[in-house]
Amino acid sequence: MSTTTEQLSATTLLRFATAGSVDDGKSTLVGRLLHDSKSVLADQLEAVEHASRSRGQEAPDLALLTDGLRAEREQGITIDVAYRYFATPRRRFILADTPGHVQYTRNMVTGASTAELTVILVDARNGVVEQTRRHAAIAALLRVPHVVLAVNKMDLVGYEEGVFAKIAEEFTAYATELGVPEVTAIPISALAGDNVVEPSANMDWYGGPTVLEHLETVPASHDLTACHARLPVQYVIRPQTAEHPDYRGYAGQIAAGTFRVGEEVTVLPSGRTSRISGIDLLGEPVDIAWTPQSVTVLLEDDIDISRGDLIVPSKDAPPTTQDVEATVCHVADTPLTVGQRVLLKHTTRTVKAIVKEIPSRLTLDDLSQHPEPGRLVANDIGIVKVRTAEPLALDSYADSRRTGSFLLIDPADGTTLAAGMAGDSFATAAKAPAGAGATADDDGWDF
Amino acid sequence: MTTTVDTTHEDTDSPFALSHLDALESEAVHIFREVAGEFERPVILFSGGKDSIVMLHLALKAFAPAAIPFSLLHVDTGHNFPEVIEYRDRTVAQHGLRLHVASVQDYIDRGVLKERPDGTRNPLQTVPLTEAIQQHRFDAVFGGGRRDEEKARAKERVFSLRDEFSQWDPRRQRPELWQLYNGRHAPGEHVRVFPLSNWTELDVWQYIAREGIELPEIYFAHEREVFSRNGMWLTAGEWGGPKEHEPVVRRLIRYRTVGDMSCTGAVDSDATTLDAVIAEIAASRLTERGATRADDKLSEAAMEDRKREGYF
């Protein structure tokens, strides 16, 4: 009996997201993954069957499993990100099921921000379309480490290898150009169940994994030792009890890399240095800790550290800056404008900031730059330059999704305005090689 | 294909890989500490049920060796399992915590709330809860809600902003990006915080087993006098059961959830140990709520409607 418990807890966790247009069969794929991995329980299926019948549908509509809101069921569309949980003996999964419609770009960004993998669906009959390119661009922008291209509805193209190969090749070339590090293309039929959980008998020519096999075996965590170690201080733990009169610990979740007892560290933005005298992993002392562990670090010297500070190895400290250039996705209904005063939340630090410039807006359809748009509206992706009231130790998003990301917040009502990614991305890179290309880019804009 | 298999071995053998329970624990602790760092008056909803017990355990670990910097709030329906109230009071005393109790019975006695014809008090908790939040000026309220419980809960944010009436508007939720939780709120508003959002029922039980957390006895199989209503085994009690045509029988049962006695059903079970409970849940073909909660069966959007009004 106890072996059952141990086996079940030894599994790793993979967070992934799905993206696809309304008619690409995304809900069917999600429904099939849940259903065929036996993650849909009898009462849930019964509820779906009941609801489908009362709507006059003959077969159970598996989309009803994920559309949890009244308005979603009424309209038959997914409005908001839904999180689904399922497990196989090899791994636990958290699935961010995100809406595919272009007006919900912000939801796709939300789902992709924590995902280690994105499944992008295309209809085998249509191949790579505009929407596919948008999904690939968002995966690249958010630096999702693994991208799966699921070429769906293979049953409707006679399970032809040539159709799949052409789409896979076109997509991989496009994604690689955007900087996506790894693409796995899988020919499937979500409706018939080909290559989703079970290997397909209809596509002998395909030797790769099914969607579920790939999800089970893809690396869930990345080369952590290569990352710059970063610990944002969340909270200072000071018991001030008879038992612990002098305990002063800096609590936080390690954002990247590893920390060891004895290591020389620098605290930013003050620049003071000390040495790690102890690491507590939720009450237990350890010699080494790594991302994403939540720890409490003790230092040799009694220096002034508070929430919002960043502890880093002295030999690998990032520069601090008050001028941030980043790609942002605007997620609020009210626009973001040049001159606007905002709050910037980076790790555990929130500072005042002002939007100095919006040099360009990206058109996801063709990845072209729209110069000086003046403002960004909901679902826009653009470059912004922000000046902060205090220095920030900001990494490039390319180096660390956790310490290179930030939020812009409306100080008046607390609304989250934009999701920011510091440093270069394909969105900024496009204008760099052109040099004088800013003017060339102006051509053909529907201003 | 071969390369995929090779990377798996690398992944599994990596000394830096966290098990899914370690990853979930670390995430929940991060959430507790964010709230401690950003809010003035947080409170943990504590019912003596397994999810709130796990929350308390995580909070103890998050701030060790210091005390938990929050107080507790129990919304008492008046229809409690005695074993659970005993557990609640013992736990509060053991950790030197401060417990606030908002009592549904008080509201009924004062004539502010009316008993429902079906005797169910679960939906009546909303008013005492929201008034307690206003009265104590709590600005962050930890709940043990999990997204796997129900499809409206699957849409809930980890940090869920509520207005001065505690209302949830699913169409106006803040996008939640990376691990950057936005807890800003106006005076009178508060944030509901769900550290167990990404946990499943099985995760909760595995964590309880791993950490050796004590639970109220009703979670384990025991003989009990019950009667059948709406296809569920309910415990007989002062709250209005059984009716004349509902014969009382003695059965070997256990509870998967702990709530108001009037609408929380027991399941037939011979699982007397944690391992047996885990094996039973892993094999179950019913969800936790589907098996045990009468109030969620009222309509397709029962949970969404209650949440909109301020339910947790």
mmCIF file of N, CA, C and O in Angstrom, chain B residues 1 59 68 97 172 249 278:
data_model
loop_
_atom_site.group_PDB
_atom_site.id
_atom_site.type_symbol
_atom_site.label_atom_id
_atom_site.label_comp_id
_atom_site.label_asym_id
_atom_site.label_seq_id
_atom_site.Cartn_x
_atom_site.Cartn_y
_atom_site.Cartn_z
ATOM 1 N N MET B 1 12.071 10.160 -31.657
ATOM 2 C CA MET B 1 11.477 9.255 -30.661
ATOM 3 C C MET B 1 12.520 8.853 -29.618
ATOM 4 O O MET B 1 12.317 9.053 -28.432
ATOM 5 N N ALA B 59 0.886 27.160 6.195
ATOM 6 C CA ALA B 59 1.175 28.467 6.793
ATOM 7 C C ALA B 59 2.190 28.315 7.927
ATOM 8 O O ALA B 59 3.104 29.133 8.064
ATOM 9 N N ILE B 68 2.391 31.981 12.827
ATOM 10 C CA ILE B 68 1.618 32.420 11.662
ATOM 11 C C ILE B 68 1.117 33.851 11.912
ATOM 12 O O ILE B 68 0.489 34.098 12.942
ATOM 13 N N LEU B 97 -3.331 30.182 18.299
ATOM 14 C CA LEU B 97 -3.904 31.047 17.269
ATOM 15 C C LEU B 97 -5.126 31.788 17.794
ATOM 16 O O LEU B 97 -5.660 31.460 18.852
ATOM 17 N N ARG B 172 -14.797 39.984 -15.020
ATOM 18 C CA ARG B 172 -13.902 41.119 -14.766
ATOM 19 C C ARG B 172 -12.757 40.708 -13.844
ATOM 20 O O ARG B 172 -12.381 41.439 -12.931
ATOM 21 N N VAL B 249 -30.161 3.707 9.477
ATOM 22 C CA VAL B 249 -29.429 2.438 9.424
ATOM 23 C C VAL B 249 -28.014 2.673 9.933
ATOM 24 O O VAL B 249 -27.517 3.798 9.952
ATOM 25 N N ILE B 278 -6.249 6.902 0.227
ATOM 26 C CA ILE B 278 -5.619 7.312 -1.033
ATOM 27 C C ILE B 278 -5.928 6.310 -2.140
ATOM 28 O O ILE B 278 -6.276 6.692 -3.263
#
